[in-house]
Every structure is written in structure tokens, then in C-alpha cells.
PDB file of C-alpha atoms in Angstrom:
ATOM      1  CA  MET A  29      -0.039   0.016   0.030  1.00 46.00           C
ATOM      2  CA  ASN A  30       2.809   2.460   0.885  1.00 49.00           C
ATOM      3  CA  GLN A  31       4.471   1.574  -2.423  1.00 49.00           C
ATOM      4  CA  ALA A  32       1.770   3.419  -4.430  1.00 59.00           C
ATOM      5  CA  THR A  33       2.734   6.681  -2.971  1.00 72.00           C
ATOM      6  CA  ASP A  34       6.460   6.171  -2.544  1.00 77.00           C
ATOM      7  CA  HIS A  35       8.102   6.886  -5.844  1.00 76.00           C
ATOM      8  CA  SER A  36      11.873   6.972  -4.531  1.00 76.00           C
ATOM      9  CA  HIS A  37      12.656   3.912  -6.440  1.00 81.00           C
ATOM     10  CA  ILE A  38      12.127   5.690  -9.714  1.00 79.00           C
ATOM     11  CA  PRO A  39      15.260   7.187 -10.925  1.00 80.00           C
ATOM     12  CA  ASP A  40      15.343  11.096 -11.055  1.00 78.00           C
ATOM     13  CA  TRP A  41      11.900  11.142  -9.536  1.00 81.00           C
ATOM     14  CA  GLY A  42      11.003  14.489  -8.228  1.00 78.00           C
ATOM     15  CA  VAL A  43      14.019  16.173  -9.639  1.00 76.00           C
ATOM     16  CA  ASP A  44      12.119  19.423 -10.432  1.00 75.00           C
ATOM     17  CA  LEU A  45      10.575  19.787  -7.168  1.00 77.00           C
ATOM     18  CA  ASP A  46      13.127  22.374  -6.272  1.00 78.00           C
ATOM     19  CA  PRO A  47      12.451  25.599  -8.116  1.00 73.00           C
ATOM     20  CA  ALA A  48      16.113  26.360  -8.501  1.00 73.00           C
ATOM     21  CA  ARG A  49      16.493  23.122 -10.635  1.00 71.00           C
ATOM     22  CA  ARG A  50      13.532  23.700 -13.039  1.00 72.00           C
ATOM     23  CA  PRO A  51      14.558  24.618 -16.503  1.00 69.00           C
ATOM     24  CA  ALA A  52      11.464  26.815 -16.894  1.00 67.00           C
ATOM     25  CA  VAL A  53      11.700  28.854 -13.671  1.00 60.00           C
ATOM     26  CA  PRO A  54      13.651  31.652 -15.325  1.00 60.00           C
ATOM     27  CA  MET A  55      10.838  32.010 -17.887  1.00 62.00           C
ATOM     28  CA  GLU A  56       8.215  32.135 -15.257  1.00 60.00           C
ATOM     29  CA  ARG A  57       9.318  35.609 -13.955  1.00 64.00           C
ATOM     30  CA  THR A  58       7.501  38.680 -15.284  1.00 70.00           C
ATOM     31  CA  PRO A  59      10.042  40.587 -17.627  1.00 70.00           C
ATOM     32  CA  PRO A  60      11.004  43.865 -16.431  1.00 72.00           C
ATOM     33  CA  ARG A  61       9.398  46.909 -18.108  1.00 74.00           C
ATOM     34  CA  LEU A  62      11.478  48.758 -20.678  1.00 78.00           C
ATOM     35  CA  GLU A  63      12.164  52.431 -19.915  1.00 80.00           C
ATOM     36  CA  GLY A  64      10.895  55.080 -22.245  1.00 80.00           C
ATOM     37  CA  VAL A  65       8.383  52.887 -24.023  1.00 78.00           C
ATOM     38  CA  HIS A  66       4.718  54.104 -24.236  1.00 79.00           C
ATOM     39  CA  TRP A  67       1.733  52.965 -25.735  1.00 78.00           C
ATOM     40  CA  ASP A  68      -1.428  55.061 -26.734  1.00 82.00           C
ATOM     41  CA  ARG A  69      -4.700  53.295 -27.723  1.00 81.00           C
ATOM     42  CA  PRO A  70      -5.232  53.759 -31.363  1.00 86.00           C
ATOM     43  CA  ALA A  71      -8.213  55.995 -32.388  1.00 90.00           C
ATOM     44  CA  GLN A  72     -11.599  54.143 -32.579  1.00 90.00           C
ATOM     45  CA  GLN A  73     -12.268  53.174 -36.186  1.00 90.00           C
ATOM     46  CA  PRO A  74     -15.716  54.517 -37.162  1.00 90.00           C
ATOM     47  CA  HIS A  75     -18.579  52.041 -37.705  1.00 86.00           C
ATOM     48  CA  THR A  76     -19.635  52.003 -41.256  1.00 89.00           C
ATOM     49  CA  VAL A  77     -20.920  48.187 -41.192  1.00 89.00           C
ATOM     50  CA  GLU A  78     -22.043  45.807 -38.663  1.00 90.00           C
ATOM     51  CA  VAL A  79     -19.225  44.240 -36.580  1.00 89.00           C
ATOM     52  CA  LEU A  80     -19.786  41.186 -34.455  1.00 90.00           C
ATOM     53  CA  HIS A  81     -17.720  40.672 -31.552  1.00 87.00           C
ATOM     54  CA  SER A  82     -17.592  38.320 -28.558  1.00 87.00           C
ATOM     55  CA  ILE A  83     -19.971  38.637 -25.601  1.00 87.00           C
ATOM     56  CA  GLU A  84     -16.980  38.204 -23.160  1.00 86.00           C
ATOM     57  CA  ARG A  85     -15.446  41.532 -24.170  1.00 83.00           C
ATOM     58  CA  PRO A  86     -17.139  44.764 -23.345  1.00 81.00           C
ATOM     59  CA  GLY A  87     -16.750  46.461 -26.915  1.00 83.00           C
ATOM     60  CA  ILE A  88     -15.058  46.015 -30.295  1.00 86.00           C
ATOM     61  CA  THR A  89     -11.259  46.560 -30.767  1.00 86.00           C
ATOM     62  CA  PRO A  90     -10.153  49.987 -32.208  1.00 87.00           C
ATOM     63  CA  VAL A  91      -9.389  48.487 -35.545  1.00 87.00           C
ATOM     64  CA  PHE A  92     -11.358  45.865 -37.325  1.00 86.00           C
ATOM     65  CA  GLY A  93     -12.275  44.626 -40.735  1.00 85.00           C
ATOM     66  CA  THR A  94     -15.121  45.733 -42.726  1.00 83.00           C
ATOM     67  CA  SER A  95     -14.494  44.032 -46.058  1.00 84.00           C
ATOM     68  CA  VAL A  96     -17.289  41.314 -45.624  1.00 84.00           C
ATOM     69  CA  PRO A  97     -19.948  42.416 -43.269  1.00 88.00           C
ATOM     70  CA  PRO A  98     -22.542  39.709 -42.145  1.00 92.00           C
ATOM     71  CA  SER A  99     -25.338  39.209 -44.477  1.00 91.00           C
ATOM     72  CA  GLY A 100     -27.970  36.972 -45.669  1.00 93.00           C
ATOM     73  CA  LEU A 101     -28.621  33.609 -44.171  1.00 96.00           C
ATOM     74  CA  SER A 102     -24.930  33.252 -43.060  1.00 95.00           C
ATOM     75  CA  GLY A 103     -25.091  36.587 -41.386  1.00 95.00           C
ATOM     76  CA  TRP A 104     -28.128  35.574 -39.430  1.00 96.00           C
ATOM     77  CA  ILE A 105     -26.352  32.300 -38.253  1.00 97.00           C
ATOM     78  CA  ARG A 106     -23.253  34.397 -37.298  1.00 95.00           C
ATOM     79  CA  ARG A 107     -25.425  36.915 -35.405  1.00 95.00           C
ATOM     80  CA  ARG A 108     -26.903  33.872 -33.302  1.00 96.00           C
ATOM     81  CA  ALA A 109     -23.337  32.395 -32.855  1.00 95.00           C
ATOM     82  CA  PHE A 110     -22.050  35.572 -31.381  1.00 93.00           C
ATOM     83  CA  ARG A 111     -24.877  35.479 -28.717  1.00 93.00           C
ATOM     84  CA  ARG A 112     -23.167  32.539 -27.185  1.00 93.00           C
ATOM     85  CA  SER A 113     -19.791  32.336 -25.248  1.00 91.00           C
ATOM     86  CA  GLU A 114     -16.622  31.491 -27.186  1.00 90.00           C
ATOM     87  CA  SER A 115     -16.334  28.438 -24.484  1.00 90.00           C
ATOM     88  CA  ASP A 116     -19.513  27.130 -25.879  1.00 91.00           C
ATOM     89  CA  LEU A 117     -18.938  24.409 -28.641  1.00 95.00           C
ATOM     90  CA  ARG A 118     -22.223  25.690 -30.368  1.00 95.00           C
ATOM     91  CA  HIS A 119     -20.645  29.053 -30.890  1.00 95.00           C
ATOM     92  CA  TRP A 120     -18.014  27.492 -33.025  1.00 96.00           C
ATOM     93  CA  MET A 121     -20.210  25.034 -34.667  1.00 97.00           C
ATOM     94  CA  LEU A 122     -22.646  27.852 -35.753  1.00 97.00           C
ATOM     95  CA  LEU A 123     -19.601  29.752 -37.218  1.00 95.00           C
ATOM     96  CA  LEU A 124     -18.491  26.601 -39.237  1.00 97.00           C
ATOM     97  CA  LEU A 125     -22.055  26.332 -40.385  1.00 97.00           C
ATOM     98  CA  ALA A 126     -22.251  30.038 -41.400  1.00 96.00           C
ATOM     99  CA  ASP A 127     -19.154  29.683 -43.370  1.00 94.00           C
ATOM    100  CA  ARG A 128     -20.651  26.806 -45.433  1.00 96.00           C
ATOM    101  CA  VAL A 129     -23.674  28.759 -46.006  1.00 96.00           C
ATOM    102  CA  ASN A 130     -21.678  31.673 -47.019  1.00 94.00           C
ATOM    103  CA  VAL A 131     -19.965  29.555 -49.747  1.00 93.00           C
ATOM    104  CA  ALA A 132     -23.297  28.356 -50.906  1.00 92.00           C
ATOM    105  CA  GLU A 133     -24.529  32.061 -51.056  1.00 93.00           C
ATOM    106  CA  GLY A 134     -21.371  33.012 -53.042  1.00 90.00           C
ATOM    107  CA  LEU A 135     -22.218  30.350 -55.517  1.00 86.00           C
ATOM    108  CA  VAL A 136     -25.692  31.432 -56.157  1.00 88.00           C
ATOM    109  CA  GLU A 137     -24.379  35.033 -56.554  1.00 88.00           C
ATOM    110  CA  ASP A 138     -22.013  33.989 -59.093  1.00 86.00           C
ATOM    111  CA  VAL A 139     -24.712  32.228 -61.080  1.00 84.00           C
ATOM    112  CA  GLN A 140     -26.718  35.129 -60.982  1.00 86.00           C
ATOM    113  CA  ARG A 141     -24.220  37.475 -62.272  1.00 88.00           C
ATOM    114  CA  SER A 142     -22.116  35.652 -64.631  1.00 86.00           C
ATOM    115  CA  PRO A 143     -23.351  33.907 -67.943  1.00 85.00           C
ATOM    116  CA  ARG A 144     -20.486  31.469 -67.739  1.00 85.00           C
ATOM    117  CA  ALA A 145     -21.165  30.466 -64.124  1.00 81.00           C
ATOM    118  CA  ARG A 146     -24.929  30.092 -65.232  1.00 82.00           C
ATOM    119  CA  ALA A 147     -24.066  27.664 -68.058  1.00 86.00           C
ATOM    120  CA  ALA A 148     -21.825  25.667 -65.733  1.00 84.00           C
ATOM    121  CA  ALA A 149     -24.425  25.426 -63.134  1.00 83.00           C
ATOM    122  CA  PHE A 150     -27.027  24.382 -65.568  1.00 83.00           C
ATOM    123  CA  GLY A 151     -24.610  21.731 -67.070  1.00 88.00           C
ATOM    124  CA  VAL A 152     -23.855  20.482 -63.610  1.00 87.00           C
ATOM    125  CA  ALA A 153     -27.640  20.313 -62.702  1.00 87.00           C
ATOM    126  CA  GLY A 154     -28.372  18.534 -65.906  1.00 89.00           C
ATOM    127  CA  ALA A 155     -25.850  15.945 -65.392  1.00 92.00           C
ATOM    128  CA  ALA A 156     -26.947  15.363 -61.935  1.00 91.00           C
ATOM    129  CA  LEU A 157     -30.492  14.995 -62.938  1.00 91.00           C
ATOM    130  CA  ALA A 158     -29.472  12.548 -65.703  1.00 91.00           C
ATOM    131  CA  VAL A 159     -27.454  10.471 -63.123  1.00 92.00           C
ATOM    132  CA  TRP A 160     -30.439  10.369 -60.897  1.00 91.00           C
ATOM    133  CA  MET A 161     -32.875   9.389 -63.592  1.00 91.00           C
ATOM    134  CA  LEU A 162     -30.586   6.598 -64.744  1.00 90.00           C
ATOM    135  CA  ARG A 163     -30.187   5.313 -61.237  1.00 88.00           C
ATOM    136  CA  ARG A 164     -33.913   5.401 -60.573  1.00 86.00           C
ATOM    137  CA  ARG A 165     -34.572   3.726 -63.902  1.00 84.00           C
ATOM    138  CA  ARG A 166     -32.092   0.656 -62.947  1.00 81.00           C
ATOM    139  CA  ARG A 167     -33.960   0.247 -59.572  1.00 76.00           C
ATOM    140  CA  ALA A 168     -37.183  -0.152 -61.196  1.00 65.00           C
TER     141      ALA A 168
END
């Protein structure tokens, strides 16, 4: 019974119990502040689009990206995700789902704007329909 708690028979057991012998101890100290270094918070970037941020933080960062604001179904899903904590798995799963939906939304936009993309989409849809009909015919 005493053998389970006594590890003295193992070579080098407890070698790092003394803080002076730990290799990481020098890294565990807080580095000293440098003299003459100052940091001013950058000016807040103006809000021109909706910016989603974590509920764990009181506000948005001073500088943020505005190239792709949330929109459509994927934006709706992202808004729902940011109502949850970052420690909640559903937050991240909703963001992954929103990314996949955003890809589908982008493909639909491409088909609506480009005649080439429209032709390719109709070709793929026609081929998928032909395969489906052939499989259905073989089963019957």
C-alpha cells in the first residue's frame, strides 16, 4: 500500500521539485518593463458596417475588418453564434455552419451575375438530373 505513494525507487523522480532546478523557472518571471516605452490606444475606427464581437468583451477592438459584413442567411447564423460564449461549442459550430452557408450564397451570386457560371451550373444540374434518372430507372 505504501509502495503506491512512494516513488523514490524511480530514478530522477521529483528532480524538478526544487524551483532552482527547474529549467522553466527563469521564464516564469515577469520580464521587467522597458524604460521610455509608451503605448497610446489607437483611435476608434468609425462604424460603417455591422461588426460582430464576443460577448466576453465589453466592446469592439479599435481597428477591425469591414470587407465582408454579415449578410443573408450566413449573417443571421453568425449573429446567433455571437450570442453565445466562446467557450460554448455551439458558438464555433454555428460559425462553421455560417461559413458553409456563405460559400453556397457566393455560388448562387456567381450564377446570378455571370453567364458562364450560369451555363456551368445548368450543365452540372443537368448531369446530376441525368444520373439521378438513370439510377432510378435501374432500380425499377
